[in-house]
mmCIF file of C-alpha atoms and ligand atoms in Angstrom:
data_model
loop_
_atom_site.group_PDB
_atom_site.id
_atom_site.type_symbol
_atom_site.label_atom_id
_atom_site.label_comp_id
_atom_site.label_asym_id
_atom_site.label_seq_id
_atom_site.Cartn_x
_atom_site.Cartn_y
_atom_site.Cartn_z
ATOM 1 C CA MET A 285 -20.870 2.071 -20.627
ATOM 2 C CA TYR A 286 -17.855 0.959 -22.671
ATOM 3 C CA ARG A 287 -15.651 -2.121 -22.792
ATOM 4 C CA ALA A 288 -12.066 -2.072 -21.553
ATOM 5 C CA LYS A 289 -9.358 -4.709 -21.805
ATOM 6 C CA ALA A 290 -8.417 -6.217 -18.462
ATOM 7 C CA TYR A 291 -6.826 -9.201 -16.709
ATOM 8 C CA SER A 292 -9.138 -11.154 -14.455
ATOM 9 C CA ALA A 293 -9.469 -14.364 -12.449
ATOM 10 C CA ALA A 294 -12.573 -16.464 -13.125
ATOM 11 C CA SER A 295 -12.412 -18.320 -9.806
ATOM 12 C CA ALA A 296 -10.269 -18.722 -6.690
ATOM 13 C CA THR A 297 -8.268 -21.424 -8.423
ATOM 14 C CA SER A 298 -7.964 -20.042 -11.959
ATOM 15 C CA PRO A 299 -4.979 -18.069 -13.170
ATOM 16 C CA LEU A 300 -5.579 -14.493 -14.276
ATOM 17 C CA ALA A 301 -6.268 -14.164 -17.995
ATOM 18 C CA ALA A 302 -7.211 -11.561 -20.586
ATOM 19 C CA THR A 303 -10.818 -10.415 -20.733
ATOM 20 C CA THR A 304 -12.883 -7.300 -21.315
ATOM 21 C CA ILE A 305 -14.885 -5.529 -18.628
ATOM 22 C CA ALA A 306 -17.547 -2.824 -18.502
ATOM 23 C CA ARG A 307 -16.514 0.656 -17.412
ATOM 24 C CA ARG A 308 -19.086 3.375 -16.814
ATOM 25 C CA ASP A 309 -19.511 6.374 -19.094
ATOM 26 C CA LEU A 310 -18.118 9.575 -17.726
ATOM 27 C CA GLY A 311 -20.340 11.292 -15.134
ATOM 28 C CA GLU A 312 -20.125 15.004 -14.313
ATOM 29 C CA GLN A 313 -17.653 14.452 -11.458
ATOM 30 C CA ASP A 314 -15.706 11.633 -13.090
ATOM 31 C CA VAL A 315 -12.181 11.389 -14.414
ATOM 32 C CA GLN A 316 -11.299 8.782 -17.024
ATOM 33 C CA ILE A 317 -7.730 7.528 -16.780
ATOM 34 C CA GLU A 318 -5.650 5.501 -19.218
ATOM 35 C CA ILE A 319 -3.718 3.203 -16.859
ATOM 36 C CA LEU A 320 0.043 3.189 -17.499
ATOM 37 C CA PHE A 321 1.290 1.193 -14.505
ATOM 38 C CA CYS A 322 -0.375 -0.854 -11.786
ATOM 39 C CA GLY A 323 1.549 -2.216 -8.811
ATOM 40 C CA ILE A 324 0.927 -5.720 -7.471
ATOM 41 C CA CYS A 325 -0.079 -5.736 -3.812
ATOM 42 C CA HIS A 326 -0.272 -8.839 -1.634
ATOM 43 C CA SER A 327 -3.972 -8.009 -1.147
ATOM 44 C CA ASP A 328 -4.485 -8.655 -4.872
ATOM 45 C CA LEU A 329 -3.313 -12.225 -4.410
ATOM 46 C CA HIS A 330 -5.339 -12.725 -1.197
ATOM 47 C CA THR A 331 -8.493 -11.476 -2.917
ATOM 48 C CA VAL A 332 -8.024 -13.326 -6.210
ATOM 49 C CA ARG A 333 -7.536 -16.596 -4.299
ATOM 50 C CA ASN A 334 -10.396 -15.763 -1.923
ATOM 51 C CA GLU A 335 -8.171 -16.071 1.135
ATOM 52 C CA TRP A 336 -10.092 -13.335 2.931
ATOM 53 C CA SER A 337 -13.432 -15.047 2.274
ATOM 54 C CA SER A 338 -14.671 -14.641 5.859
ATOM 55 C CA MET A 339 -14.308 -10.846 5.791
ATOM 56 C CA MET A 340 -14.419 -9.934 2.112
ATOM 57 C CA PRO A 341 -15.507 -12.841 -0.077
ATOM 58 C CA ALA A 342 -14.268 -12.450 -3.640
ATOM 59 C CA VAL A 343 -16.791 -12.068 -6.446
ATOM 60 C CA TYR A 344 -15.746 -13.373 -9.861
ATOM 61 C CA PRO A 345 -14.582 -12.415 -12.378
ATOM 62 C CA CYS A 346 -12.122 -10.535 -10.171
ATOM 63 C CA VAL A 347 -9.943 -7.760 -11.597
ATOM 64 C CA PRO A 348 -7.515 -6.712 -8.845
ATOM 65 C CA GLY A 349 -5.123 -3.754 -8.679
ATOM 66 C CA HIS A 350 -5.159 -0.686 -6.421
ATOM 67 C CA GLU A 351 -1.810 0.926 -7.155
ATOM 68 C CA ILE A 352 -2.781 2.812 -10.275
ATOM 69 C CA VAL A 353 -0.915 5.508 -12.177
ATOM 70 C CA GLY A 354 -1.970 6.834 -15.549
ATOM 71 C CA ARG A 355 -2.887 9.739 -17.748
ATOM 72 C CA VAL A 356 -6.230 11.528 -17.809
ATOM 73 C CA THR A 357 -8.066 10.973 -21.092
ATOM 74 C CA GLU A 358 -11.364 12.731 -20.374
ATOM 75 C CA VAL A 359 -13.042 14.644 -17.544
ATOM 76 C CA GLY A 360 -16.684 15.295 -16.598
ATOM 77 C CA SER A 361 -18.172 18.798 -16.829
ATOM 78 C CA ALA A 362 -17.935 19.447 -13.063
ATOM 79 C CA VAL A 363 -14.291 18.340 -12.725
ATOM 80 C CA THR A 364 -11.918 21.154 -11.728
ATOM 81 C CA LYS A 365 -8.642 19.531 -10.619
ATOM 82 C CA PHE A 366 -7.826 17.580 -13.777
ATOM 83 C CA LYS A 367 -7.700 18.006 -17.528
ATOM 84 C CA PRO A 368 -6.898 15.538 -20.319
ATOM 85 C CA GLY A 369 -3.176 14.806 -20.468
ATOM 86 C CA ASP A 370 -2.560 15.225 -16.713
ATOM 87 C CA LEU A 371 -0.876 12.477 -14.724
ATOM 88 C CA ALA A 372 -3.237 10.917 -12.201
ATOM 89 C CA ALA A 373 -3.294 8.133 -9.639
ATOM 90 C CA VAL A 374 -5.869 5.981 -7.873
ATOM 91 C CA GLY A 375 -5.296 3.971 -4.708
ATOM 92 C CA CYS A 376 -7.379 1.554 -2.664
ATOM 93 C CA MET A 377 -10.653 3.541 -2.578
ATOM 94 C CA VAL A 378 -12.848 4.985 -5.317
ATOM 95 C CA ASP A 379 -15.799 6.299 -3.294
ATOM 96 C CA SER A 380 -17.281 6.817 0.190
ATOM 97 C CA ASP A 381 -20.601 8.175 1.455
ATOM 98 C CA GLY A 382 -19.151 11.621 2.200
ATOM 99 C CA THR A 383 -21.578 12.159 5.085
ATOM 100 C CA CYS A 384 -20.546 9.910 7.989
ATOM 101 C CA PRO A 385 -18.348 11.219 10.851
ATOM 102 C CA GLU A 386 -15.261 9.591 9.299
ATOM 103 C CA CYS A 387 -15.820 11.261 5.938
ATOM 104 C CA GLN A 388 -16.610 14.563 7.673
ATOM 105 C CA ALA A 389 -13.275 14.230 9.465
ATOM 106 C CA GLY A 390 -11.574 13.651 6.107
ATOM 107 C CA LEU A 391 -10.748 10.029 6.945
ATOM 108 C CA GLU A 392 -12.454 8.261 4.050
ATOM 109 C CA GLN A 393 -10.491 5.057 4.683
ATOM 110 C CA PHE A 394 -12.612 4.414 7.791
ATOM 111 C CA CYS A 395 -16.003 5.155 6.166
ATOM 112 C CA PRO A 396 -18.342 2.190 6.737
ATOM 113 C CA ASN A 397 -19.654 2.730 3.211
ATOM 114 C CA MET A 398 -16.303 3.118 1.506
ATOM 115 C CA THR A 399 -16.057 1.610 -1.990
ATOM 116 C CA LEU A 400 -12.842 -0.275 -2.578
ATOM 117 C CA THR A 401 -11.179 -0.002 -5.971
ATOM 118 C CA TYR A 402 -11.932 -3.671 -6.634
ATOM 119 C CA ASN A 403 -14.274 -6.334 -5.274
ATOM 120 C CA SER A 404 -16.703 -3.775 -3.756
ATOM 121 C CA PRO A 405 -20.350 -3.332 -4.794
ATOM 122 C CA ASP A 406 -20.464 -1.019 -7.851
ATOM 123 C CA VAL A 407 -23.341 1.459 -7.469
ATOM 124 C CA HIS A 408 -23.012 2.630 -11.071
ATOM 125 C CA LEU A 409 -23.049 -0.599 -13.064
ATOM 126 C CA GLY A 410 -24.170 -3.177 -10.515
ATOM 127 C CA GLY A 411 -21.929 -6.140 -9.772
ATOM 128 C CA ILE A 412 -18.552 -5.291 -8.265
ATOM 129 C CA THR A 413 -15.822 -2.760 -8.915
ATOM 130 C CA TYR A 414 -12.877 -3.724 -11.107
ATOM 131 C CA GLY A 415 -9.331 -2.654 -10.307
ATOM 132 C CA GLY A 416 -6.229 -1.518 -12.103
ATOM 133 C CA TYR A 417 -5.195 -4.597 -14.095
ATOM 134 C CA SER A 418 -6.995 -2.879 -16.934
ATOM 135 C CA GLU A 419 -6.375 -0.374 -19.717
ATOM 136 C CA SER A 420 -8.589 2.332 -18.205
ATOM 137 C CA ILE A 421 -10.708 3.278 -15.216
ATOM 138 C CA VAL A 422 -13.377 5.888 -14.449
ATOM 139 C CA VAL A 423 -13.204 7.387 -10.937
ATOM 140 C CA LYS A 424 -14.889 10.214 -9.054
ATOM 141 C CA GLU A 425 -12.586 13.253 -8.971
ATOM 142 C CA HIS A 426 -12.336 13.351 -5.160
ATOM 143 C CA PHE A 427 -10.625 9.942 -5.212
ATOM 144 C CA VAL A 428 -8.141 10.800 -7.972
ATOM 145 C CA LEU A 429 -4.675 12.003 -6.912
ATOM 146 C CA ARG A 430 -2.201 14.287 -8.647
ATOM 147 C CA VAL A 431 1.230 12.775 -9.424
ATOM 148 C CA PRO A 432 4.376 14.953 -9.288
ATOM 149 C CA SER A 433 5.853 14.989 -12.799
ATOM 150 C CA ASN A 434 9.418 14.236 -11.662
ATOM 151 C CA LEU A 435 8.529 10.783 -10.317
ATOM 152 C CA ASP A 436 9.264 7.563 -12.178
ATOM 153 C CA LEU A 437 5.761 6.315 -12.959
ATOM 154 C CA ALA A 438 6.403 2.570 -12.614
ATOM 155 C CA GLY A 439 7.742 3.119 -9.099
ATOM 156 C CA ALA A 440 5.159 5.771 -8.258
ATOM 157 C CA ALA A 441 2.299 3.282 -8.726
ATOM 158 C CA SER A 442 3.207 1.392 -5.544
ATOM 159 C CA LEU A 443 3.057 4.583 -3.489
ATOM 160 C CA LEU A 444 -0.733 4.327 -3.736
ATOM 161 C CA CYS A 445 -0.920 1.371 -1.335
ATOM 162 C CA ALA A 446 2.533 0.378 -0.018
ATOM 163 C CA GLY A 447 3.484 4.042 0.206
ATOM 164 C CA ILE A 448 0.472 5.492 1.983
ATOM 165 C CA THR A 449 0.121 2.453 4.270
ATOM 166 C CA THR A 450 3.530 3.203 5.771
ATOM 167 C CA TYR A 451 3.507 7.020 5.477
ATOM 168 C CA SER A 452 0.182 7.495 7.289
ATOM 169 C CA PRO A 453 1.084 5.848 10.644
ATOM 170 C CA MET A 454 4.476 7.586 10.671
ATOM 171 C CA ARG A 455 2.779 10.959 10.316
ATOM 172 C CA HIS A 456 0.129 10.020 12.882
ATOM 173 C CA TRP A 457 2.720 8.981 15.469
ATOM 174 C CA GLY A 458 4.948 11.969 14.854
ATOM 175 C CA VAL A 459 7.984 10.446 13.162
ATOM 176 C CA THR A 460 10.433 13.300 12.649
ATOM 177 C CA LYS A 461 14.028 14.376 13.132
ATOM 178 C CA GLY A 462 15.462 13.134 16.412
ATOM 179 C CA LYS A 463 13.133 10.139 16.729
ATOM 180 C CA LYS A 464 14.297 6.547 16.730
ATOM 181 C CA VAL A 465 12.205 4.442 14.389
ATOM 182 C CA GLY A 466 12.186 0.707 13.819
ATOM 183 C CA VAL A 467 10.952 -1.121 10.741
ATOM 184 C CA VAL A 468 10.159 -4.820 11.056
ATOM 185 C CA GLY A 469 10.184 -6.764 7.798
ATOM 186 C CA LEU A 470 11.870 -5.530 4.632
ATOM 187 C CA GLY A 471 9.350 -6.320 1.908
ATOM 188 C CA GLY A 472 7.049 -4.157 -0.202
ATOM 189 C CA LEU A 473 5.761 -2.191 2.792
ATOM 190 C CA GLY A 474 8.954 -2.267 4.837
ATOM 191 C CA HIS A 475 11.189 -0.873 2.119
ATOM 192 C CA MET A 476 8.837 2.114 1.728
ATOM 193 C CA ALA A 477 8.801 2.611 5.511
ATOM 194 C CA VAL A 478 12.598 2.827 5.544
ATOM 195 C CA LYS A 479 12.591 5.431 2.773
ATOM 196 C CA PHE A 480 9.947 7.563 4.497
ATOM 197 C CA ALA A 481 11.459 7.354 7.991
ATOM 198 C CA HIS A 482 14.839 8.324 6.552
ATOM 199 C CA ALA A 483 13.372 11.228 4.546
ATOM 200 C CA LEU A 484 11.486 12.419 7.651
ATOM 201 C CA GLY A 485 14.860 12.685 9.392
ATOM 202 C CA ALA A 486 14.514 9.834 11.905
ATOM 203 C CA HIS A 487 17.221 7.419 13.023
ATOM 204 C CA VAL A 488 16.116 4.241 11.237
ATOM 205 C CA VAL A 489 16.716 0.700 12.445
ATOM 206 C CA VAL A 490 15.657 -2.242 10.286
ATOM 207 C CA PHE A 491 14.860 -5.581 11.900
ATOM 208 C CA THR A 492 15.285 -8.584 9.675
ATOM 209 C CA THR A 493 15.708 -12.333 10.004
ATOM 210 C CA SER A 494 18.047 -12.532 7.008
ATOM 211 C CA PRO A 495 21.601 -11.177 7.399
ATOM 212 C CA ASN A 496 21.857 -10.904 3.595
ATOM 213 C CA LYS A 497 19.356 -8.039 3.638
ATOM 214 C CA LYS A 498 21.723 -5.853 5.663
ATOM 215 C CA GLU A 499 23.381 -4.141 2.721
ATOM 216 C CA ASP A 500 20.072 -3.445 0.969
ATOM 217 C CA ALA A 501 18.568 -1.957 4.116
ATOM 218 C CA ILE A 502 21.476 0.492 4.410
ATOM 219 C CA LEU A 503 21.112 1.437 0.732
ATOM 220 C CA LEU A 504 17.401 2.126 1.301
ATOM 221 C CA GLY A 505 18.249 4.545 4.117
ATOM 222 C CA ALA A 506 18.604 2.487 7.313
ATOM 223 C CA ASP A 507 21.131 3.722 9.885
ATOM 224 C CA GLU A 508 21.355 0.344 11.603
ATOM 225 C CA VAL A 509 20.270 -3.222 10.889
ATOM 226 C CA VAL A 510 19.430 -5.693 13.654
ATOM 227 C CA ILE A 511 19.180 -9.434 13.074
ATOM 228 C CA SER A 512 16.016 -10.105 15.064
ATOM 229 C CA ARG A 513 16.990 -13.694 15.917
ATOM 230 C CA ASN A 514 20.024 -12.421 17.800
ATOM 231 C CA ALA A 515 18.729 -11.857 21.353
ATOM 232 C CA ASP A 516 21.855 -9.973 22.437
ATOM 233 C CA GLU A 517 21.585 -7.557 19.541
ATOM 234 C CA MET A 518 17.895 -7.009 20.332
ATOM 235 C CA LYS A 519 18.629 -6.401 24.033
ATOM 236 C CA LYS A 520 20.992 -3.546 23.205
ATOM 237 C CA HIS A 521 17.993 -1.578 21.888
ATOM 238 C CA ALA A 522 15.639 -2.260 24.834
ATOM 239 C CA GLY A 523 13.469 0.703 25.825
ATOM 240 C CA SER A 524 14.904 3.001 23.168
ATOM 241 C CA PHE A 525 12.420 3.329 20.287
ATOM 242 C CA ASP A 526 9.849 6.092 19.823
ATOM 243 C CA PHE A 527 8.023 4.204 17.097
ATOM 244 C CA ILE A 528 8.154 0.811 15.421
ATOM 245 C CA LEU A 529 6.326 -0.082 12.229
ATOM 246 C CA ASP A 530 5.582 -3.804 12.073
ATOM 247 C CA ALA A 531 5.001 -4.875 8.472
ATOM 248 C CA VAL A 532 5.167 -8.627 9.035
ATOM 249 C CA SER A 533 2.165 -10.582 7.812
ATOM 250 C CA ALA A 534 3.278 -13.966 9.213
ATOM 251 C CA ASP A 535 3.107 -15.126 12.815
ATOM 252 C CA HIS A 536 5.878 -13.563 14.929
ATOM 253 C CA ASP A 537 6.785 -12.598 18.507
ATOM 254 C CA ILE A 538 5.556 -9.037 18.816
ATOM 255 C CA ASN A 539 6.555 -8.827 22.506
ATOM 256 C CA ALA A 540 10.203 -8.856 21.484
ATOM 257 C CA TYR A 541 9.524 -5.516 19.739
ATOM 258 C CA ILE A 542 7.239 -4.024 22.395
ATOM 259 C CA GLN A 543 10.157 -4.387 24.839
ATOM 260 C CA LEU A 544 12.221 -2.135 22.610
ATOM 261 C CA LEU A 545 9.827 0.827 22.962
ATOM 262 C CA ARG A 546 10.598 3.698 25.307
ATOM 263 C CA ARG A 547 8.003 5.440 27.507
ATOM 264 C CA ASP A 548 4.884 6.230 25.446
ATOM 265 C CA GLY A 549 6.428 4.486 22.466
ATOM 266 C CA ASN A 550 4.110 3.004 19.891
ATOM 267 C CA ILE A 551 4.226 -0.053 17.669
ATOM 268 C CA THR A 552 1.840 -0.019 14.721
ATOM 269 C CA LEU A 553 0.815 -3.084 12.764
ATOM 270 C CA VAL A 554 0.318 -2.761 9.014
ATOM 271 C CA GLY A 555 0.708 -6.440 8.182
ATOM 272 C CA ALA A 556 -2.126 -8.858 8.856
ATOM 273 C CA PRO A 557 -0.989 -12.225 10.247
ATOM 274 C CA PRO A 558 -3.755 -14.794 9.714
ATOM 275 C CA LYS A 559 -3.754 -15.876 13.405
ATOM 276 C CA PRO A 560 -4.143 -13.520 16.409
ATOM 277 C CA LEU A 561 -0.845 -12.393 17.927
ATOM 278 C CA ALA A 562 -0.130 -13.105 21.607
ATOM 279 C CA VAL A 563 0.517 -9.782 23.319
ATOM 280 C CA SER A 564 2.027 -9.410 26.773
ATOM 281 C CA ALA A 565 -0.060 -6.893 28.724
ATOM 282 C CA LEU A 566 2.824 -6.364 31.135
ATOM 283 C CA ALA A 567 5.110 -5.297 28.305
ATOM 284 C CA LEU A 568 2.570 -2.595 27.431
ATOM 285 C CA LEU A 569 1.887 -1.528 31.034
ATOM 286 C CA PHE A 570 5.485 -0.737 31.769
ATOM 287 C CA ARG A 571 6.420 2.553 30.098
ATOM 288 C CA ARG A 572 2.805 3.140 28.975
ATOM 289 C CA ARG A 573 3.529 1.656 25.563
ATOM 290 C CA SER A 574 0.815 1.292 22.964
ATOM 291 C CA LEU A 575 -0.007 -1.098 20.159
ATOM 292 C CA SER A 576 -1.999 0.135 17.152
ATOM 293 C CA GLY A 577 -3.111 -0.725 13.686
ATOM 294 C CA SER A 578 -3.330 1.494 10.624
ATOM 295 C CA LEU A 579 -5.157 1.203 7.324
ATOM 296 C CA ILE A 580 -3.914 2.932 4.133
ATOM 297 C CA GLY A 581 -4.563 6.685 4.512
ATOM 298 C CA ALA A 582 -7.060 9.428 3.760
ATOM 299 C CA ILE A 583 -7.312 11.045 0.350
ATOM 300 C CA ALA A 584 -5.819 14.369 1.510
ATOM 301 C CA GLU A 585 -3.007 12.515 3.268
ATOM 302 C CA THR A 586 -2.359 10.405 0.156
ATOM 303 C CA GLN A 587 -1.934 13.622 -1.822
ATOM 304 C CA GLU A 588 0.375 14.974 0.898
ATOM 305 C CA MET A 589 2.410 11.736 0.639
ATOM 306 C CA LEU A 590 2.692 11.990 -3.164
ATOM 307 C CA ASP A 591 3.805 15.626 -2.898
ATOM 308 C CA PHE A 592 6.349 14.626 -0.217
ATOM 309 C CA CYS A 593 7.625 11.919 -2.591
ATOM 310 C CA GLY A 594 7.885 14.525 -5.353
ATOM 311 C CA ARG A 595 10.014 16.785 -3.152
ATOM 312 C CA HIS A 596 12.259 13.945 -1.950
ATOM 313 C CA ASN A 597 12.164 11.976 -5.217
ATOM 314 C CA ILE A 598 10.863 8.851 -3.501
ATOM 315 C CA THR A 599 9.317 5.942 -5.381
ATOM 316 C CA ALA A 600 9.106 2.225 -4.694
ATOM 317 C CA ASP A 601 11.866 -0.049 -5.976
ATOM 318 C CA VAL A 602 10.031 -2.082 -8.583
ATOM 319 C CA GLU A 603 10.479 -4.867 -11.091
ATOM 320 C CA ILE A 604 8.465 -3.993 -14.183
ATOM 321 C CA ILE A 605 6.587 -6.883 -15.778
ATOM 322 C CA PRO A 606 4.148 -7.254 -18.672
ATOM 323 C CA VAL A 607 0.632 -8.240 -17.609
ATOM 324 C CA GLN A 608 1.171 -11.676 -19.196
ATOM 325 C CA LYS A 609 3.635 -12.457 -16.357
ATOM 326 C CA VAL A 610 1.226 -11.659 -13.545
ATOM 327 C CA ASN A 611 0.566 -15.292 -12.525
ATOM 328 C CA GLU A 612 4.288 -15.961 -12.373
ATOM 329 C CA ALA A 613 4.713 -12.791 -10.325
ATOM 330 C CA TYR A 614 2.127 -14.045 -7.795
ATOM 331 C CA GLU A 615 4.120 -17.246 -7.283
ATOM 332 C CA ARG A 616 7.288 -15.236 -6.779
ATOM 333 C CA LEU A 617 5.471 -12.904 -4.375
ATOM 334 C CA LEU A 618 4.690 -15.909 -2.163
ATOM 335 C CA LYS A 619 8.427 -16.568 -1.948
ATOM 336 C CA SER A 620 9.234 -12.876 -1.365
ATOM 337 C CA ASP A 621 11.239 -13.125 -4.576
ATOM 338 C CA VAL A 622 10.981 -9.476 -5.607
ATOM 339 C CA LYS A 623 12.798 -6.259 -4.794
ATOM 340 C CA TYR A 624 10.469 -4.875 -3.610
ATOM 341 C CA ARG A 625 7.300 -4.600 -5.615
ATOM 342 C CA PHE A 626 6.069 -5.685 -9.052
ATOM 343 C CA SER A 627 4.734 -2.962 -11.326
ATOM 344 C CA ILE A 628 2.724 -4.020 -14.362
ATOM 345 C CA ASP A 629 3.429 -2.068 -17.538
ATOM 346 C CA MET A 630 -0.112 -1.756 -18.876
ATOM 347 C CA ALA A 631 1.096 -1.033 -22.417
ATOM 348 C CA SER A 632 1.485 -4.841 -22.550
ATOM 349 C CA LEU A 633 -2.299 -5.174 -22.467
ATOM 350 C CA LYS A 634 -2.624 -3.425 -25.815
ATOM 351 C CA SER A 635 -1.127 -6.393 -27.706
ATOM 352 C CA ILE A 636 -3.835 -8.760 -26.423
HETATM 353 ZN ZN1 LIG B 277 -2.579 -2.930 -1.314
HETATM 354 ZN ZN1 LIG B 278 -18.357 8.041 5.159
#
């Protein structure tokens, strides 16, 4: 065990502050990574403030962060994919049981015994796992991803959650050239969805409540922008979409979007509104439409996504901040005052 500098919250109401945490010594299958950038995900804020206490109560001190990019510093004797000096990334999971049907199917994100990167029981050191707001992390090789060397690292960090969360359902539902794809909500997730749908060759329509986002949506790769409050504009698209990704995490009228799907069209939720959504069964019955959810992505698919990003030079649009500004960033996140993701430059932790 060794000590690593980190930023943690001591309780649901305390700001994050500098601390040191225990990291395990390198095991045979482990990769040790010096963290260069860590993206800020809305889940970090929910967990730190214990807003998901009914499902996943936070344990303190809490070190969030699951959008991790860094450089390998050391590898265990059984590690084959990485060597010191390589770029590496870690997303939302750091372990799973490897034996259940989900793991056997290569879908680790649905393993009932999956270990999350932070706030999950830590089988190695006891207590809970600590995330990427830290100078280093030790992770089992299977859960470490390779990062294409052409990608901007600050922007690549956010691919590990925002990226895979939007890429995975698009691949699952067959987004490709010739398909009409909608993206609801242009935030951290939504802006990645637009980039992926565009790169996959689809006709991309962004739905937004704010007319001032129109120009940005086009720059990100949208072919059309629809102001969702304008019923006439919405009606023009009725029954025409193959797939809609709904990235809104506040209460909203999902039926307005279901009506836009064609036969066998699908709308997938990746946001998590706190209250249940009211869904019209009739809207689904007609045209055999379906409503789904999706959770991050498997390890192999995450690697596929990173390689796709390498080929298409896709990263998240980020605002780089020093770790000392993380509390301020959380407040701005609540106001959606960021285009489109914060990425913490972990070099800033060295001066603490
Ligand atoms: Zn996340
Ligand atoms: Zn499993």
